[in-house]
Coordinates of C-alpha atoms in Angstrom, one line a residue:
M857 CA 14.0 14.5 4.7
N858 CA 14.5 13.9 1.0
N859 CA 11.1 13.8 -0.7
S860 CA 12.4 12.1 -3.9
F861 CA 12.9 8.5 -3.1
Y862 CA 12.9 7.6 -6.7
I863 CA 15.2 5.3 -8.6
K864 CA 16.1 7.4 -11.6
D865 CA 18.6 5.2 -13.4
L866 CA 20.6 2.1 -13.3
A867 CA 23.3 3.7 -11.1
S868 CA 20.7 4.3 -8.4
F869 CA 19.4 0.8 -8.6
V870 CA 23.0 -0.5 -8.1
Y871 CA 23.4 1.9 -5.1
F872 CA 20.3 0.6 -3.4
S873 CA 21.4 -3.0 -4.1
L874 CA 24.7 -2.3 -2.3
I875 CA 22.8 -0.8 0.6
H876 CA 20.7 -4.0 0.8
I877 CA 23.9 -6.0 1.1
K878 CA 25.3 -3.7 3.8
H879 CA 22.0 -4.1 5.7
K880 CA 22.3 -7.9 5.5
I881 CA 25.8 -7.8 7.1
V882 CA 24.7 -5.3 9.8
F883 CA 21.6 -7.3 10.6
K884 CA 23.3 -10.6 10.9
K885 CA 25.8 -9.2 13.3
G886 CA 23.2 -7.7 15.6
I887 CA 20.0 -9.5 14.9
K888 CA 18.8 -9.7 18.5
K889 CA 19.3 -6.0 19.2
V890 CA 17.7 -4.9 16.0
I891 CA 14.6 -7.0 16.6
E892 CA 14.4 -5.7 20.2
I893 CA 14.5 -2.1 19.1
V894 CA 11.9 -2.6 16.4
R895 CA 9.6 -4.7 18.6
N896 CA 9.7 -2.2 21.4
F897 CA 9.0 0.9 19.3
E898 CA 5.5 2.2 20.1
S899 CA 3.7 5.2 18.8
N900 CA 0.2 6.1 17.6
N901 CA 1.5 9.2 15.8
V902 CA 1.5 8.6 12.0
E903 CA 4.5 10.8 11.3
E904 CA 6.6 9.3 14.1
V905 CA 5.9 5.8 12.8
F906 CA 6.8 6.8 9.3
D907 CA 9.9 8.6 10.3
F908 CA 11.2 5.6 12.3
S909 CA 10.7 3.3 9.4
Y910 CA 12.4 5.7 7.1
N911 CA 15.4 6.4 9.2
F912 CA 16.0 3.2 11.2
L913 CA 19.5 1.9 10.4
N914 CA 20.0 4.2 7.5
G915 CA 16.9 2.8 5.7
L916 CA 16.8 -0.9 6.6
I917 CA 13.0 -0.9 6.5
R918 CA 12.5 2.3 4.5
P919 CA 9.2 2.5 2.7
M920 CA 9.5 3.1 -1.1
Q921 CA 7.1 6.0 -0.7
L922 CA 6.9 9.8 -0.7
K923 CA 6.4 10.9 2.8
E924 CA 3.6 13.4 2.1
E925 CA 1.7 10.8 0.2
F926 CA 2.2 7.8 2.5
V927 CA 1.5 9.8 5.6
G928 CA -1.8 10.9 4.1
L929 CA -2.6 7.3 3.4
L930 CA -1.6 6.3 6.9
K931 CA -3.9 8.9 8.4
I932 CA -6.8 7.4 6.5
F933 CA -5.7 3.9 7.4
K934 CA -5.7 4.8 11.1
R935 CA -9.1 6.4 11.0
H936 CA -10.5 3.4 9.1
K937 CA -9.3 1.0 12.0
P938 CA -9.0 -2.1 9.8
R939 CA -9.3 -5.5 11.4
N940 CA -8.1 -7.6 8.4
I941 CA -5.4 -6.2 6.1
I942 CA -3.7 -7.5 2.9
E943 CA -0.5 -6.0 1.5
I944 CA 0.8 -7.0 -1.9
G945 CA 4.4 -6.1 -2.2
T946 CA 6.4 -6.4 1.1
A947 CA 9.8 -5.4 -0.2
N948 CA 11.8 -3.5 2.4
G949 CA 9.0 -3.9 4.9
G950 CA 8.5 -0.2 5.5
S951 CA 4.8 0.0 4.7
L952 CA 4.2 -3.3 6.5
F953 CA 5.9 -1.9 9.6
C954 CA 3.6 1.2 9.5
F955 CA 0.5 -0.9 9.0
C956 CA 1.3 -3.1 12.0
K957 CA 2.1 -0.3 14.3
L958 CA -1.0 1.7 13.4
A959 CA -3.5 -1.2 13.1
R960 CA -5.8 -2.5 15.8
E961 CA -4.3 -4.4 18.6
N962 CA -5.9 -7.6 17.4
A963 CA -5.4 -7.0 13.6
K964 CA -4.7 -9.8 11.2
I965 CA -2.2 -8.7 8.6
I966 CA -1.3 -10.7 5.4
S967 CA 1.7 -9.6 3.4
I968 CA 2.6 -11.2 0.0
D969 CA 5.8 -10.8 -1.9
L970 CA 7.5 -12.5 -4.8
P971 CA 11.2 -13.3 -4.3
H972 CA 13.1 -11.7 -7.2
G973 CA 10.0 -10.0 -8.4
Y974 CA 9.5 -7.4 -11.1
L975 CA 11.4 -4.1 -10.4
G976 CA 13.3 -5.6 -7.5
G977 CA 10.5 -7.1 -5.4
G978 CA 11.1 -9.7 -2.8
Y979 CA 13.2 -9.9 0.4
S980 CA 15.8 -12.3 1.7
K981 CA 14.9 -15.0 4.2
W982 CA 17.1 -13.4 6.8
K983 CA 14.5 -10.6 7.0
I984 CA 11.6 -12.8 8.0
D985 CA 12.4 -12.7 11.7
L986 CA 12.7 -8.9 11.5
Y987 CA 9.3 -8.5 9.8
R988 CA 7.7 -10.8 12.4
S989 CA 8.9 -8.4 15.1
F990 CA 6.7 -5.6 13.7
V991 CA 3.5 -6.9 15.3
K992 CA 1.9 -6.1 18.5
D993 CA 1.3 -8.8 21.1
N994 CA -2.2 -9.7 19.9
Q995 CA -1.8 -9.2 16.2
Q996 CA -1.3 -11.9 13.7
L997 CA 1.1 -11.6 10.8
F998 CA 1.2 -13.9 7.8
L999 CA 4.1 -13.6 5.4
I1000 CA 3.5 -15.3 2.1
R1001 CA 6.4 -15.6 -0.4
G1002 CA 5.0 -16.2 -3.8
R1003 CA 3.2 -14.7 -6.8
S1004 CA 0.1 -12.9 -5.6
N1005 CA -2.0 -14.1 -8.5
D1006 CA -1.1 -17.8 -8.3
E1007 CA -4.0 -20.0 -7.3
K1008 CA -2.0 -21.6 -4.5
V1009 CA -1.3 -18.2 -2.9
L1010 CA -5.0 -17.1 -3.3
N1011 CA -6.0 -20.3 -1.6
I1012 CA -3.6 -19.7 1.3
V1013 CA -5.1 -16.2 1.8
S1014 CA -8.6 -17.6 1.7
N1015 CA -7.7 -20.2 4.3
I1016 CA -6.1 -17.6 6.6
L1017 CA -9.2 -15.3 6.4
S1018 CA -11.6 -18.2 7.0
N1019 CA -14.5 -16.3 5.3
K1020 CA -13.8 -13.1 7.2
K1021 CA -13.7 -10.0 5.0
V1022 CA -10.8 -7.7 4.5
D1023 CA -11.1 -4.0 5.5
F1024 CA -7.9 -2.6 3.8
I1025 CA -5.9 -3.8 0.8
F1026 CA -2.6 -2.1 -0.3
I1027 CA -1.4 -3.1 -3.8
D1028 CA 2.2 -2.3 -4.5
G1029 CA 3.5 -5.4 -6.2
D1030 CA 3.9 -6.1 -9.9
H1031 CA 3.3 -2.7 -11.6
R1032 CA 2.6 -4.1 -15.1
Y1033 CA -1.0 -3.5 -16.3
K1034 CA -2.1 -7.1 -16.6
A1035 CA -0.6 -8.1 -13.2
V1036 CA -1.9 -5.2 -11.2
K1037 CA -5.3 -5.6 -12.8
E1038 CA -5.4 -9.3 -11.7
D1039 CA -4.3 -8.2 -8.2
F1040 CA -7.1 -5.7 -8.0
Y1041 CA -9.9 -8.0 -9.1
N1042 CA -8.6 -11.1 -7.4
Y1043 CA -8.2 -9.5 -4.0
K1044 CA -11.3 -7.3 -4.3
K1045 CA -13.2 -10.6 -3.8
F1046 CA -11.8 -10.7 -0.3
A1047 CA -13.0 -7.2 0.5
G1048 CA -16.0 -6.4 2.5
K1049 CA -18.5 -3.5 2.5
N1050 CA -16.9 -0.1 3.2
S1051 CA -13.4 -1.6 2.5
I1052 CA -10.6 0.5 1.0
I1053 CA -8.2 -0.7 -1.8
A1054 CA -5.1 1.5 -2.2
L1055 CA -3.1 1.4 -5.4
H1056 CA 0.5 2.7 -5.4
D1057 CA 2.3 4.4 -8.3
I1058 CA -0.8 5.6 -10.2
L1059 CA 1.2 8.2 -12.1
P1060 CA 3.0 7.2 -15.3
N1061 CA 6.7 6.5 -15.1
E1062 CA 8.1 5.8 -18.5
L1063 CA 11.6 5.0 -17.2
L1064 CA 10.5 2.1 -15.1
K1065 CA 7.6 1.2 -17.3
I1066 CA 5.1 1.4 -14.5
E1067 CA 1.5 0.8 -15.9
V1068 CA -0.7 1.1 -12.8
Y1069 CA -2.1 4.3 -14.2
K1070 CA -3.9 2.3 -16.9
L1071 CA -5.8 0.4 -14.3
W1072 CA -6.4 3.6 -12.3
Y1073 CA -8.0 5.3 -15.3
E1074 CA -10.4 2.4 -15.5
V1075 CA -11.4 1.9 -11.9
K1076 CA -11.9 5.6 -11.1
R1077 CA -14.7 5.6 -13.7
I1078 CA -16.5 2.8 -11.8
Y1079 CA -15.8 3.4 -8.1
R1080 CA -15.7 6.2 -5.7
C1081 CA -12.1 7.1 -5.6
R1082 CA -9.6 9.6 -4.2
E1083 CA -6.0 10.5 -5.2
I1084 CA -3.1 11.4 -2.9
I1085 CA -0.5 13.1 -5.0
Y1086 CA 2.3 15.3 -3.7
D1087 CA 3.0 17.0 -7.1
K1088 CA 0.9 16.6 -10.2
N1089 CA 4.1 17.0 -12.3
Q1090 CA 6.1 14.3 -10.6
K1091 CA 7.1 11.1 -12.5
G1092 CA 5.7 8.1 -10.8
F1093 CA 4.4 7.6 -7.3
G1094 CA 0.9 8.8 -6.3
I1095 CA -1.6 6.7 -4.3
G1096 CA -5.2 5.9 -5.5
L1097 CA -7.9 5.0 -3.0
V1098 CA -10.9 2.9 -4.1
Y1099 CA -13.8 3.0 -1.7
L1100 CA -16.0 -0.1 -1.9

């Protein structure tokens, strides 16, 4: 498997945009079959779950992650056994798929994404039924399309949780410093004792102007933290865990 899922230049961005269009055509032609395959996939093996999401239909729900890093995160996620989960940045749905398949049978999962968001965030409405097929029978999935830091979205999340605390939060949305800082502190309010907040892209990436590293430098001075980084010399990626 290629370990460098990294958009290096404009040509690569155009390529992935064309792949997205191709997937839309394929999906519309065989929507029922695609949903059936995804819904029926079952595994408790972290690598099997990741590999399915990465390879299914040539990347239809491929996580925008390095395998070595995200598998490491998923192992921690699985051991943590979260009941209530928030994801900021749904995108292709790959990380969401993995969280659903490895979470508790009765987990409540909230995934937030902004259509046409910064650095290509957002997903088309035709993917909603696909994402809903990720869940197990007794899980609840809430897909919120909007800006994560809007008061309206925060109120929706609060109502869904009904005063229940969140055990795991994955932040992979707007990567600009101000936005990711707002995400961290706004959603930390929903977290309970012994919760984990994971931040993606904690390493600098000048090409894409990713600024998560600025927040990461701040929070790791305050909280107990851990880094999952495949190669210290890589540009971008890296996952930071904050233990509350």
